[in-house]
Amino acid sequence: MKLLNARIAADVVALSLRNDELHVALTQRKNEPAKGLWSLPGTFLREEESAEDAAAREITEELDLPREQVRLEQLASYSDPARDAATPSERVLTVAFVALASALPDPAVGTAATAAEWVPVEEALSRDIAFDHARIIRDGVERARGKLEYTTQAVALLPETFTMSDLRRVYETVWGTSLDAANFNRKVLSTPGFVIDTGEQRRGRGRPAALYRAGDATRLNPPLHR
Amino acid sequence: MKLLNARIAADVVALSLRNDELHVALTQRKNEPAKGLWSLPGTFLREEESAEDAAAREITEELDLPREQVRLEQLASYSDPARDAATPSERVLTVAFVALASALPDPAVGTAATAAEWVPVEEALSRDIAFDHARIIRDGVERARGKLEYTTQAVALLPETFTMSDLRRVYETVWGTSLDAANFNRKVLSTPGFVIDTGEQRRGRGRPAALYRAGDATRLNPPLHR
DNA sequence: ATAATAGTGTCTATAAGACACTATGAC
DNA sequence: GTCATAGTGTCTTATAGACACTATTAT
């Protein structure tokens, strides 16, 4: 009866909105095992490094995202002996994280600057995904969906300032539903500290929209319903 | 820059109600490191074993609980390099679980049959706790408190049949609040599949109480508020 | 003017909270 | 009868949902 000695990976389900669609960051594996398949950006823990440290390192190095614009949260750990089918002899335990990233200015995506590619979640799940990463993506997306209900984390998917419509579209996109604008506005504005009116406006095709920034509230009580 | 190779522990925050008080299972460490301090029941993963396997093994072997009467759920992983201060040279990553156990018949607790002791949560946190297990206990209790709000998991802390008052007392005990019996009854009975009336009754000091058993609903929508 | 987007007003339906009330047992 | 516990009825208040309406811009 031997005890396990394993390497630890920190894998990140990085989510971001692009063109009103939820995207996840994927990297194509350049080495065995699972060479050529798509996987979550991840890294092995170094000595003297926590899983959180490693995930933060991955976000800045591999995804090239500014750390302060990303909300990072532990998702779960995956330790099934068969999860890394290509290397049955060597166990890898993954501590998975969900990262909610601000919508990015166009040039930062898909350029050579980052090794990762942002892929719509639906399309990502239809690709050949390495290991158990398809399940981790599903778990991460489901976690994000749930968190929107009872936290204010939707703002983490938006830039510093945003309109009510922007915020509502985050919910509609992540949940795949449509929400009544009037009721949504009332709900958000009646939650103290959810958003703060900047006094600024954004002009576009129609009536100018008030610009808000995130307040310091974290919980939504009572929650929003999908 | 060396990669980490670590042993993996599965530690269990086992919660149960005794005398209208929330208890957590603790074991006193018999060996170094942290000899003599109190810790969560836990075990190292064996080769070919997942963290879930190891936690289930710990529940049956160390806590002597029948597996089907315990609801086991992953809590989080703890990987801070300094978390096991006594052995800085050897890293241990813990995958922590929350286990909700049925209230037990008296003889099963504190006897020689189990190596663990059930301790009221408050008292447990005032003892000398090994490693970062005090934090894990707090995280686990907080997770359980939150889960009661939007799931039907409260029934996992009760025996197979129970009265409305029993169920209400689970909430009151875990949350440390008091709930209006009339409103609580309406809320529970209006959630399809939360509880099922067995037709049986329990007789005691006052009017006999209807006995219920758990239904197959898992989510509570809208949630109950603390 | 028209289209487009932002935002308000208001009615209704649902559910929570407060709490007075009735019901059924042991003694 | 009293006490203890279980359970119901009902009024008030808060909020979600539906949806008609007004407001302000670009073109």
Short mmCIF file of C-alpha atoms (C1' of nucleotides) in Angstrom, two decimals:
data_model
loop_
_atom_site.label_atom_id
_atom_site.label_comp_id
_atom_site.label_asym_id
_atom_site.label_seq_id
_atom_site.Cartn_x
_atom_site.Cartn_y
_atom_site.Cartn_z
CA MET A 1 0.00 0.00 0.00
CA LYS A 2 2.01 2.91 -1.27
CA LEU A 3 1.22 6.55 -0.63
CA LEU A 4 0.76 8.86 -3.55
CA ASN A 5 3.34 11.41 -4.49
CA ALA A 6 2.02 13.67 -7.21
CA ARG A 7 2.78 16.71 -9.20
CA ILE A 8 0.28 19.54 -8.80
CA ALA A 9 -1.07 21.58 -11.67
CA ALA A 10 -2.98 24.84 -11.46
CA ASP A 11 -5.37 25.08 -14.41
CA VAL A 12 -7.42 28.16 -15.16
CA VAL A 13 -10.90 28.40 -16.67
CA ALA A 14 -10.49 31.97 -17.87
CA LEU A 15 -13.80 33.46 -18.99
CA SER A 16 -14.37 36.68 -20.86
CA LEU A 17 -17.04 38.24 -23.02
CA ARG A 18 -16.40 39.02 -26.65
CA ASN A 19 -19.12 40.05 -29.09
CA ASP A 20 -21.84 39.17 -26.62
CA GLU A 21 -20.56 35.63 -26.33
CA LEU A 22 -18.85 33.91 -23.44
CA HIS A 23 -15.32 32.85 -24.34
CA VAL A 24 -12.87 30.57 -22.60
CA ALA A 25 -9.11 30.63 -23.03
CA LEU A 26 -7.56 27.52 -24.56
CA THR A 27 -4.04 26.54 -25.49
CA GLN A 28 -3.01 23.93 -27.99
CA ARG A 29 -0.62 21.41 -26.48
CA LYS A 30 2.79 21.40 -28.13
CA ASN A 31 4.17 18.36 -26.31
CA GLU A 32 3.15 14.91 -25.21
CA PRO A 33 0.99 13.84 -23.54
CA ALA A 34 -2.10 14.83 -25.51
CA LYS A 35 0.00 16.70 -28.07
CA GLY A 36 -2.15 18.75 -30.45
CA LEU A 37 -5.24 18.64 -28.27
CA TRP A 38 -6.67 21.72 -26.65
CA SER A 39 -6.33 22.31 -22.94
CA LEU A 40 -6.84 24.90 -20.28
CA PRO A 41 -3.91 27.19 -19.64
CA GLY A 42 -2.08 25.69 -16.71
CA THR A 43 1.23 25.20 -15.06
CA PHE A 44 2.84 22.91 -12.54
CA LEU A 45 3.39 24.26 -9.08
CA ARG A 46 6.97 25.15 -8.29
CA GLU A 47 8.48 24.48 -4.92
CA GLU A 48 7.52 27.22 -2.47
CA GLU A 49 4.49 28.18 -4.54
CA SER A 50 0.80 27.79 -3.71
CA ALA A 51 -1.84 26.84 -6.25
CA GLU A 52 -3.14 30.41 -6.08
CA ASP A 53 0.36 31.74 -6.81
CA ALA A 54 0.71 29.45 -9.79
CA ALA A 55 -2.71 30.38 -11.18
CA ALA A 56 -1.90 34.08 -10.85
CA ARG A 57 1.41 33.49 -12.59
CA GLU A 58 -0.38 31.68 -15.41
CA ILE A 59 -2.82 34.54 -15.84
CA THR A 60 -0.12 37.15 -16.23
CA GLU A 61 2.40 35.09 -18.17
CA GLU A 62 0.33 32.85 -20.40
CA LEU A 63 -2.83 34.92 -20.78
CA ASP A 64 -1.07 38.26 -20.60
CA LEU A 65 -3.83 39.78 -18.51
CA PRO A 66 -3.23 42.54 -15.96
CA ARG A 67 -3.66 40.82 -12.59
CA GLU A 68 -5.89 43.54 -11.13
CA GLN A 69 -8.42 43.17 -13.95
CA VAL A 70 -9.04 39.52 -13.24
CA ARG A 71 -11.09 37.99 -10.51
CA LEU A 72 -9.51 34.67 -9.58
CA GLU A 73 -11.27 32.08 -7.48
CA GLN A 74 -10.62 28.45 -6.71
CA LEU A 75 -13.04 26.07 -8.42
CA ALA A 76 -12.21 22.52 -7.33
CA SER A 77 -9.50 19.90 -7.44
CA TYR A 78 -9.46 16.93 -9.75
CA SER A 79 -7.58 13.87 -8.59
CA ASP A 80 -9.11 10.88 -10.35
CA PRO A 81 -6.26 8.42 -11.02
CA ALA A 82 -7.56 7.98 -14.57
CA ARG A 83 -7.90 11.67 -15.34
CA ASP A 84 -4.60 11.84 -17.14
CA ALA A 85 -5.10 8.75 -19.23
CA ALA A 86 -1.98 9.29 -21.28
CA THR A 87 0.33 8.93 -18.30
CA PRO A 88 -1.16 6.30 -16.06
CA SER A 89 2.10 5.83 -14.23
CA GLU A 90 2.49 9.44 -13.17
CA ARG A 91 -0.33 11.08 -11.24
CA VAL A 92 -1.17 14.75 -11.64
CA LEU A 93 -3.59 16.51 -9.31
CA THR A 94 -5.13 19.66 -10.73
CA VAL A 95 -6.35 22.55 -8.66
CA ALA A 96 -8.68 24.38 -11.04
CA PHE A 97 -9.56 28.06 -10.88
CA VAL A 98 -12.14 30.28 -12.48
CA ALA A 99 -10.89 33.63 -13.72
CA LEU A 100 -13.33 36.32 -14.76
CA ALA A 101 -11.57 38.75 -17.06
CA SER A 102 -12.66 42.17 -18.25
CA ALA A 103 -13.73 42.47 -21.82
CA LEU A 104 -10.51 43.21 -23.64
CA PRO A 105 -9.67 45.73 -26.32
CA ASP A 106 -9.63 43.87 -29.62
CA PRO A 107 -5.89 43.74 -30.36
CA ALA A 108 -5.08 41.79 -27.18
CA VAL A 109 -6.83 38.70 -28.39
CA GLY A 110 -5.45 36.01 -30.63
CA THR A 111 -2.24 37.87 -31.30
CA ALA A 112 1.18 36.38 -31.00
CA ALA A 113 1.58 38.13 -27.68
CA THR A 114 -0.39 35.42 -25.90
CA ALA A 115 -0.06 31.71 -26.26
CA ALA A 116 -3.75 31.27 -25.52
CA GLU A 117 -6.73 31.67 -27.78
CA TRP A 118 -10.16 32.90 -26.70
CA VAL A 119 -12.81 30.51 -27.94
CA PRO A 120 -16.60 30.65 -27.54
CA VAL A 121 -17.53 28.15 -24.86
CA GLU A 122 -19.79 26.16 -27.16
CA GLU A 123 -17.10 25.83 -29.76
CA ALA A 124 -14.47 25.01 -27.15
CA LEU A 125 -16.50 22.07 -25.91
CA SER A 126 -16.81 20.72 -29.43
CA ARG A 127 -13.05 20.62 -29.90
CA ASP A 128 -10.77 17.76 -28.87
CA ILE A 129 -10.02 18.62 -25.27
CA ALA A 130 -7.15 17.04 -23.40
CA PHE A 131 -7.49 15.09 -20.14
CA ASP A 132 -10.62 15.96 -18.14
CA HIS A 133 -10.48 19.62 -19.10
CA ALA A 134 -13.86 19.53 -20.86
CA ARG A 135 -15.46 18.65 -17.56
CA ILE A 136 -13.47 21.34 -15.78
CA ILE A 137 -14.66 23.90 -18.33
CA ARG A 138 -18.26 22.82 -17.77
CA ASP A 139 -17.82 22.99 -14.00
CA GLY A 140 -16.22 26.41 -14.27
CA VAL A 141 -18.92 27.85 -16.51
CA GLU A 142 -21.61 26.45 -14.24
CA ARG A 143 -19.87 27.96 -11.22
CA ALA A 144 -19.75 31.34 -12.95
CA ARG A 145 -23.43 31.10 -13.83
CA GLY A 146 -24.31 30.34 -10.25
CA LYS A 147 -22.13 33.09 -8.85
CA LEU A 148 -23.90 35.72 -10.93
CA GLU A 149 -27.10 34.89 -9.09
CA TYR A 150 -26.01 35.83 -5.61
CA THR A 151 -22.86 37.93 -6.03
CA THR A 152 -21.95 41.13 -7.86
CA GLN A 153 -19.16 39.39 -9.79
CA ALA A 154 -20.75 40.14 -13.16
CA VAL A 155 -18.87 43.45 -13.06
CA ALA A 156 -15.60 41.49 -13.25
CA LEU A 157 -16.49 40.68 -16.86
CA LEU A 158 -16.83 44.37 -17.74
CA PRO A 159 -14.33 47.20 -18.14
CA GLU A 160 -13.95 49.79 -15.41
CA THR A 161 -17.00 51.76 -16.48
CA PHE A 162 -20.09 50.32 -18.07
CA THR A 163 -23.73 51.02 -18.74
CA MET A 164 -26.76 49.24 -17.34
CA SER A 165 -27.25 47.59 -20.70
CA ASP A 166 -23.68 46.30 -20.61
CA LEU A 167 -24.27 44.80 -17.19
CA ARG A 168 -27.56 43.30 -18.21
CA ARG A 169 -25.99 41.79 -21.29
CA VAL A 170 -23.42 40.06 -19.09
CA TYR A 171 -26.23 38.22 -17.35
CA GLU A 172 -28.09 37.52 -20.56
CA THR A 173 -24.97 36.20 -22.26
CA VAL A 174 -23.69 34.05 -19.43
CA TRP A 175 -27.14 32.69 -18.61
CA GLY A 176 -28.41 32.47 -22.16
CA THR A 177 -31.64 34.17 -21.15
CA SER A 178 -33.17 37.55 -21.70
CA LEU A 179 -34.02 39.88 -18.86
CA ASP A 180 -36.51 42.72 -18.61
CA ALA A 181 -34.49 45.93 -18.71
CA ALA A 182 -36.82 47.83 -16.39
CA ASN A 183 -36.86 45.19 -13.70
CA PHE A 184 -33.13 44.63 -14.02
CA ASN A 185 -32.40 48.32 -13.54
CA ARG A 186 -34.54 48.49 -10.45
CA LYS A 187 -32.93 45.40 -9.00
CA VAL A 188 -29.38 46.61 -9.53
CA LEU A 189 -30.00 50.16 -8.38
CA SER A 190 -31.85 49.01 -5.27
CA THR A 191 -28.86 46.92 -4.16
CA PRO A 192 -26.65 49.39 -2.24
CA GLY A 193 -23.07 49.37 -3.44
CA PHE A 194 -23.61 47.18 -6.51
CA VAL A 195 -22.84 49.99 -8.93
CA ILE A 196 -21.88 53.65 -8.54
CA ASP A 197 -23.05 56.32 -10.95
CA THR A 198 -20.00 58.09 -12.33
CA GLY A 199 -22.01 61.03 -13.66
CA GLU A 200 -20.46 60.38 -17.07
CA GLN A 201 -22.41 59.23 -20.11
CA ARG A 202 -21.67 57.13 -23.14
CA ARG A 203 -23.05 58.29 -26.45
CA GLY A 204 -24.02 55.92 -29.21
CA ARG A 205 -26.85 55.33 -31.58
CA GLY A 206 -29.71 56.08 -29.20
CA ARG A 207 -30.20 58.00 -26.00
CA PRO A 208 -26.93 58.43 -24.07
CA ALA A 209 -26.46 55.90 -21.28
CA ALA A 210 -25.30 56.61 -17.75
CA LEU A 211 -21.89 55.14 -16.98
CA TYR A 212 -21.40 53.23 -13.75
CA ARG A 213 -18.44 51.63 -12.04
CA ALA A 214 -18.39 48.71 -9.60
CA GLY A 215 -19.29 49.45 -6.00
CA ASP A 216 -17.97 47.58 -3.02
CA ALA A 217 -20.94 45.29 -2.44
CA THR A 218 -20.12 41.63 -3.04
CA ARG A 219 -23.37 39.80 -2.28
CA LEU A 220 -26.75 40.13 -3.91
CA ASN A 221 -29.57 39.62 -1.47
CA PRO A 222 -32.10 38.52 -2.49
CA PRO A 223 -30.45 36.94 -5.52
CA LEU A 224 -31.24 37.47 -9.18
CA HIS A 225 -33.01 34.61 -10.91
CA ARG A 226 -31.96 33.10 -14.20
CA MET B 1 13.36 26.41 -10.53
CA LYS B 2 12.20 23.05 -9.30
CA LEU B 3 8.73 21.66 -9.69
CA LEU B 4 6.82 20.60 -6.66
CA ASN B 5 6.22 17.00 -5.83
CA ALA B 6 3.83 16.70 -2.92
CA ARG B 7 1.90 14.27 -0.88
CA ILE B 8 -1.87 14.73 -0.97
CA ALA B 9 -4.07 14.57 2.10
CA ALA B 10 -7.86 14.31 2.17
CA ASP B 11 -9.17 16.03 5.30
CA VAL B 12 -12.81 15.94 6.32
CA VAL B 13 -14.83 18.61 8.11
CA ALA B 14 -17.47 16.21 9.41
CA LEU B 15 -20.47 18.04 10.85
CA SER B 16 -23.29 16.62 12.89
CA LEU B 17 -25.91 17.84 15.32
CA ARG B 18 -25.92 16.73 18.92
CA ASN B 19 -28.10 18.29 21.61
CA ASP B 20 -29.10 21.12 19.32
CA GLU B 21 -25.50 22.09 18.78
CA LEU B 22 -23.32 21.76 15.69
CA HIS B 23 -20.40 19.43 16.27
CA VAL B 24 -17.27 18.77 14.25
CA ALA B 25 -15.18 15.61 14.39
CA LEU B 26 -11.62 16.05 15.67
CA THR B 27 -8.78 13.66 16.28
CA GLN B 28 -5.84 14.20 18.57
CA ARG B 29 -2.55 13.69 16.79
CA LYS B 30 -0.51 10.82 18.14
CA ASN B 31 2.62 11.49 16.09
CA GLU B 32 4.81 14.33 14.97
CA PRO B 33 4.38 16.80 13.44
CA ALA B 34 1.96 18.71 15.67
CA LYS B 35 1.80 15.81 18.12
CA GLY B 36 -0.88 16.31 20.76
CA LEU B 37 -2.71 19.02 18.82
CA TRP B 38 -6.20 18.50 17.44
CA SER B 39 -6.77 18.06 13.76
CA LEU B 40 -9.39 17.10 11.24
CA PRO B 41 -9.68 13.42 10.47
CA GLY B 42 -7.64 12.90 7.34
CA THR B 43 -5.50 10.51 5.43
CA PHE B 44 -2.91 10.56 2.71
CA LEU B 45 -3.97 9.48 -0.73
CA ARG B 46 -2.76 6.08 -1.76
CA GLU B 47 -1.62 5.36 -5.25
CA GLU B 48 -4.61 4.70 -7.51
CA GLU B 49 -6.94 6.56 -5.15
CA SER B 50 -8.75 9.83 -5.74
CA ALA B 51 -9.26 12.45 -3.04
CA GLU B 52 -12.95 11.51 -2.97
CA ASP B 53 -12.02 7.85 -2.46
CA ALA B 54 -9.70 8.74 0.40
CA ALA B 55 -12.29 10.96 2.09
CA ALA B 56 -14.89 8.22 1.85
CA ARG B 57 -12.41 5.76 3.30
CA GLU B 58 -11.70 8.14 6.17
CA ILE B 59 -15.40 8.50 6.91
CA THR B 60 -16.00 4.79 7.20
CA GLU B 61 -12.74 3.81 8.84
CA GLU B 62 -11.86 6.69 11.12
CA LEU B 63 -15.32 8.10 11.83
CA ASP B 64 -17.09 4.76 11.69
CA LEU B 65 -20.07 6.27 9.87
CA PRO B 66 -22.19 4.32 7.41
CA ARG B 67 -21.30 5.76 4.03
CA GLU B 68 -24.90 6.10 2.86
CA GLN B 69 -25.81 8.29 5.82
CA VAL B 70 -23.20 10.90 5.03
CA ARG B 71 -23.31 13.58 2.39
CA LEU B 72 -19.76 14.19 1.20
CA GLU B 73 -18.78 17.20 -0.87
CA GLN B 74 -15.50 18.76 -1.84
CA LEU B 75 -14.77 22.03 -0.04
CA ALA B 76 -11.46 23.39 -1.34
CA SER B 77 -7.77 22.64 -1.55
CA TYR B 78 -5.12 24.21 0.64
CA SER B 79 -1.65 24.44 -0.77
CA ASP B 80 0.10 27.33 0.97
CA PRO B 81 3.78 26.34 1.31
CA ALA B 82 3.70 27.52 4.94
CA ARG B 83 0.50 25.68 5.87
CA ASP B 84 2.37 22.78 7.41
CA ALA B 85 4.82 24.85 9.39
CA ALA B 86 6.30 21.89 11.20
CA THR B 87 7.63 20.32 8.04
CA PRO B 88 8.80 23.13 5.79
CA SER B 89 10.87 20.77 3.73
CA GLU B 90 8.02 18.46 2.80
CA ARG B 91 4.94 19.93 1.18
CA VAL B 92 1.48 18.53 1.80
CA LEU B 93 -1.51 19.63 -0.26
CA THR B 94 -4.86 19.05 1.39
CA VAL B 95 -8.10 18.50 -0.46
CA ALA B 96 -10.72 19.29 2.17
CA PHE B 97 -14.26 17.92 2.22
CA VAL B 98 -17.42 18.74 4.12
CA ALA B 99 -19.38 15.75 5.38
CA LEU B 100 -22.88 16.21 6.72
CA ALA B 101 -23.72 13.29 8.99
CA SER B 102 -27.04 12.20 10.38
CA ALA B 103 -27.59 12.76 14.06
CA LEU B 104 -26.26 9.58 15.61
CA PRO B 105 -27.62 7.36 18.30
CA ASP B 106 -25.78 8.20 21.49
CA PRO B 107 -23.54 5.14 21.87
CA ALA B 108 -21.76 5.73 18.59
CA VAL B 109 -20.12 8.90 19.81
CA GLY B 110 -16.95 9.17 21.84
CA THR B 111 -16.62 5.46 22.30
CA ALA B 112 -13.48 3.51 21.68
CA ALA B 113 -14.93 2.36 18.39
CA THR B 114 -13.98 5.61 16.73
CA ALA B 115 -10.71 7.43 16.94
CA ALA B 116 -12.49 10.75 16.48
CA GLU B 117 -14.32 12.90 18.98
CA TRP B 118 -17.35 15.04 18.23
CA VAL B 119 -16.77 18.55 19.57
CA PRO B 120 -19.06 21.59 19.46
CA VAL B 121 -17.74 23.89 16.75
CA GLU B 122 -17.20 26.78 19.14
CA GLU B 123 -15.19 24.65 21.50
CA ALA B 124 -13.25 23.06 18.68
CA LEU B 125 -12.06 26.45 17.47
CA SER B 126 -10.86 27.32 20.96
CA ARG B 127 -8.60 24.26 21.11
CA ASP B 128 -5.05 24.05 19.81
CA ILE B 129 -5.62 23.09 16.20
CA ALA B 130 -2.84 21.68 14.05
CA PHE B 131 -1.69 23.21 10.77
CA ASP B 132 -4.34 25.37 9.06
CA HIS B 133 -7.19 23.14 10.13
CA ALA B 134 -8.88 25.90 12.14
CA ARG B 135 -9.31 27.84 8.94
CA ILE B 136 -10.55 24.76 7.13
CA ILE B 137 -13.14 24.18 9.87
CA ARG B 138 -14.32 27.79 9.54
CA ASP B 139 -14.50 27.48 5.76
CA GLY B 140 -16.40 24.21 6.04
CA VAL B 141 -18.93 25.53 8.53
CA GLU B 142 -19.46 28.61 6.42
CA ARG B 143 -19.97 26.45 3.35
CA ALA B 144 -22.54 24.37 5.19
CA ARG B 145 -24.35 27.52 6.35
CA GLY B 146 -24.50 28.80 2.83
CA LYS B 147 -25.64 25.49 1.37
CA LEU B 148 -28.64 25.38 3.69
CA GLU B 149 -29.91 28.54 2.06
CA TYR B 150 -30.34 27.24 -1.44
CA THR B 151 -30.26 23.46 -1.17
CA THR B 152 -32.24 20.83 0.72
CA GLN B 153 -29.09 19.46 2.34
CA ALA B 154 -30.33 20.19 5.84
CA VAL B 155 -32.01 16.78 5.76
CA ALA B 156 -28.55 15.20 5.62
CA LEU B 157 -28.09 16.25 9.24
CA LEU B 158 -31.24 14.39 10.32
CA PRO B 159 -32.14 10.73 10.67
CA GLU B 160 -34.26 9.04 8.03
CA THR B 161 -37.53 10.39 9.41
CA PHE B 162 -37.95 13.68 11.16
CA THR B 163 -40.53 16.27 12.11
CA MET B 164 -40.89 19.82 10.85
CA SER B 165 -39.55 21.03 14.18
CA ASP B 166 -36.48 18.83 13.76
CA LEU B 167 -35.85 20.29 10.34
CA ARG B 168 -36.42 23.82 11.54
CA ARG B 169 -34.02 23.27 14.42
CA VAL B 170 -31.32 22.22 11.97
CA TYR B 171 -31.53 25.63 10.36
CA GLU B 172 -31.75 27.43 13.68
CA THR B 173 -28.78 25.56 15.08
CA VAL B 174 -26.50 25.84 12.09
CA TRP B 175 -27.38 29.48 11.47
CA GLY B 176 -27.67 30.53 15.09
CA THR B 177 -30.95 32.26 14.38
CA SER B 178 -34.58 31.58 15.19
CA LEU B 179 -37.19 31.06 12.51
CA ASP B 180 -40.94 31.50 12.57
CA ALA B 181 -42.44 28.01 12.66
CA ALA B 182 -45.50 28.91 10.60
CA ASN B 183 -43.57 30.55 7.81
CA PHE B 184 -40.95 27.80 7.85
CA ASN B 185 -43.60 25.10 7.46
CA ARG B 186 -45.20 26.88 4.55
CA LYS B 187 -41.86 27.38 2.85
CA VAL B 188 -40.81 23.75 3.19
CA LEU B 189 -44.17 22.28 2.22
CA SER B 190 -44.51 24.57 -0.78
CA THR B 191 -41.20 23.34 -2.20
CA PRO B 192 -42.12 20.21 -4.17
CA GLY B 193 -39.98 17.23 -3.24
CA PHE B 194 -38.25 18.81 -0.25
CA VAL B 195 -39.94 16.48 2.24
CA ILE B 196 -42.45 13.64 1.94
CA ASP B 197 -45.11 12.99 4.55
CA THR B 198 -44.73 9.40 5.76
CA GLY B 199 -48.18 9.35 7.37
CA GLU B 200 -46.50 8.33 10.62
CA GLN B 201 -46.43 10.47 13.73
CA ARG B 202 -44.07 10.95 16.61
CA ARG B 203 -45.60 11.30 20.07
CA GLY B 204 -43.99 13.34 22.80
CA ARG B 205 -44.92 15.93 25.34
CA GLY B 206 -47.34 17.91 23.22
CA ARG B 207 -49.38 17.33 20.11
CA PRO B 208 -48.04 14.47 17.97
CA ALA B 209 -45.91 15.64 15.06
CA ALA B 210 -46.08 14.41 11.49
CA LEU B 211 -43.01 12.47 10.40
CA TYR B 212 -41.40 13.28 7.08
CA ARG B 213 -38.56 11.82 5.07
CA ALA B 214 -36.31 13.52 2.55
CA GLY B 215 -37.71 14.00 -0.95
CA ASP B 216 -35.66 14.08 -4.10
CA ALA B 217 -35.50 17.85 -4.57
CA THR B 218 -32.00 19.24 -4.20
CA ARG B 219 -32.35 22.96 -4.78
CA LEU B 220 -34.42 25.50 -2.89
CA ASN B 221 -35.82 28.19 -5.12
CA PRO B 222 -36.25 30.86 -3.98
CA PRO B 223 -33.78 30.29 -1.14
CA LEU B 224 -34.36 30.51 2.57
CA HIS B 225 -32.87 33.50 4.29
CA ARG B 226 -30.78 33.37 7.45
"C1'" DA C 1 -39.39 62.41 -38.95
"C1'" DT C 2 -37.67 57.65 -37.79
"C1'" DA C 3 -34.98 54.33 -35.68
"C1'" DA C 4 -32.47 53.13 -31.84
"C1'" DT C 5 -31.31 52.87 -27.33
"C1'" DA C 6 -32.12 54.43 -22.33
"C1'" DG C 7 -34.93 54.79 -18.74
"C1'" DT C 8 -39.69 55.30 -15.76
"C1'" DG C 9 -44.42 54.16 -13.98
"C1'" DT C 10 -47.61 51.11 -12.64
"C1'" DC C 11 -50.34 47.08 -12.08
"C1'" DT C 12 -50.36 42.28 -10.67
"C1'" DA C 13 -48.82 38.07 -8.72
"C1'" DT C 14 -46.00 35.85 -5.43
"C1'" DA C 15 -43.83 35.12 -1.34
"C1'" DA C 16 -41.92 36.57 3.18
"C1'" DG C 17 -42.74 38.23 7.90
"C1'" DA C 18 -45.52 38.96 11.92
"C1'" DC C 19 -48.49 37.05 14.86
"C1'" DA C 20 -53.05 35.60 16.56
"C1'" DC C 21 -55.26 31.58 16.51
"C1'" DT C 22 -56.67 26.50 16.73
"C1'" DA C 23 -55.42 21.36 17.54
"C1'" DT C 24 -54.01 17.39 20.11
"C1'" DG C 25 -51.51 15.11 23.06
"C1'" DA C 26 -49.47 14.14 28.39
"C1'" DC C 27 -50.23 14.88 33.00
"C1'" DG D 1 -58.32 21.62 33.82
"C1'" DT D 2 -52.80 23.21 32.52
"C1'" DC D 3 -48.78 22.89 29.86
"C1'" DA D 4 -46.38 21.75 25.90
"C1'" DT D 5 -45.79 21.17 21.31
"C1'" DA D 6 -47.83 21.08 16.44
"C1'" DG D 7 -49.99 23.29 13.05
"C1'" DT D 8 -53.31 26.99 10.44
"C1'" DG D 9 -55.22 31.59 8.93
"C1'" DT D 10 -54.63 36.01 7.65
"C1'" DC D 11 -52.98 40.57 7.21
"C1'" DT D 12 -49.15 43.43 5.77
"C1'" DT D 13 -45.14 44.38 3.20
"C1'" DA D 14 -41.50 43.56 -0.18
"C1'" DT D 15 -40.29 42.29 -4.54
"C1'" DA D 16 -40.47 40.06 -9.09
"C1'" DG D 17 -42.58 40.10 -13.61
"C1'" DA D 18 -45.11 42.10 -17.37
"C1'" DC D 19 -45.48 45.76 -20.16
"C1'" DA D 20 -46.99 50.36 -21.60
"C1'" DC D 21 -44.95 54.50 -21.55
"C1'" DT D 22 -41.60 58.56 -21.86
"C1'" DA D 23 -36.72 60.49 -22.97
"C1'" DT D 24 -32.75 61.63 -25.72
"C1'" DT D 25 -29.73 60.91 -29.02
"C1'" DA D 26 -28.01 59.92 -34.42
"C1'" DT D 27 -29.33 59.94 -38.98
#
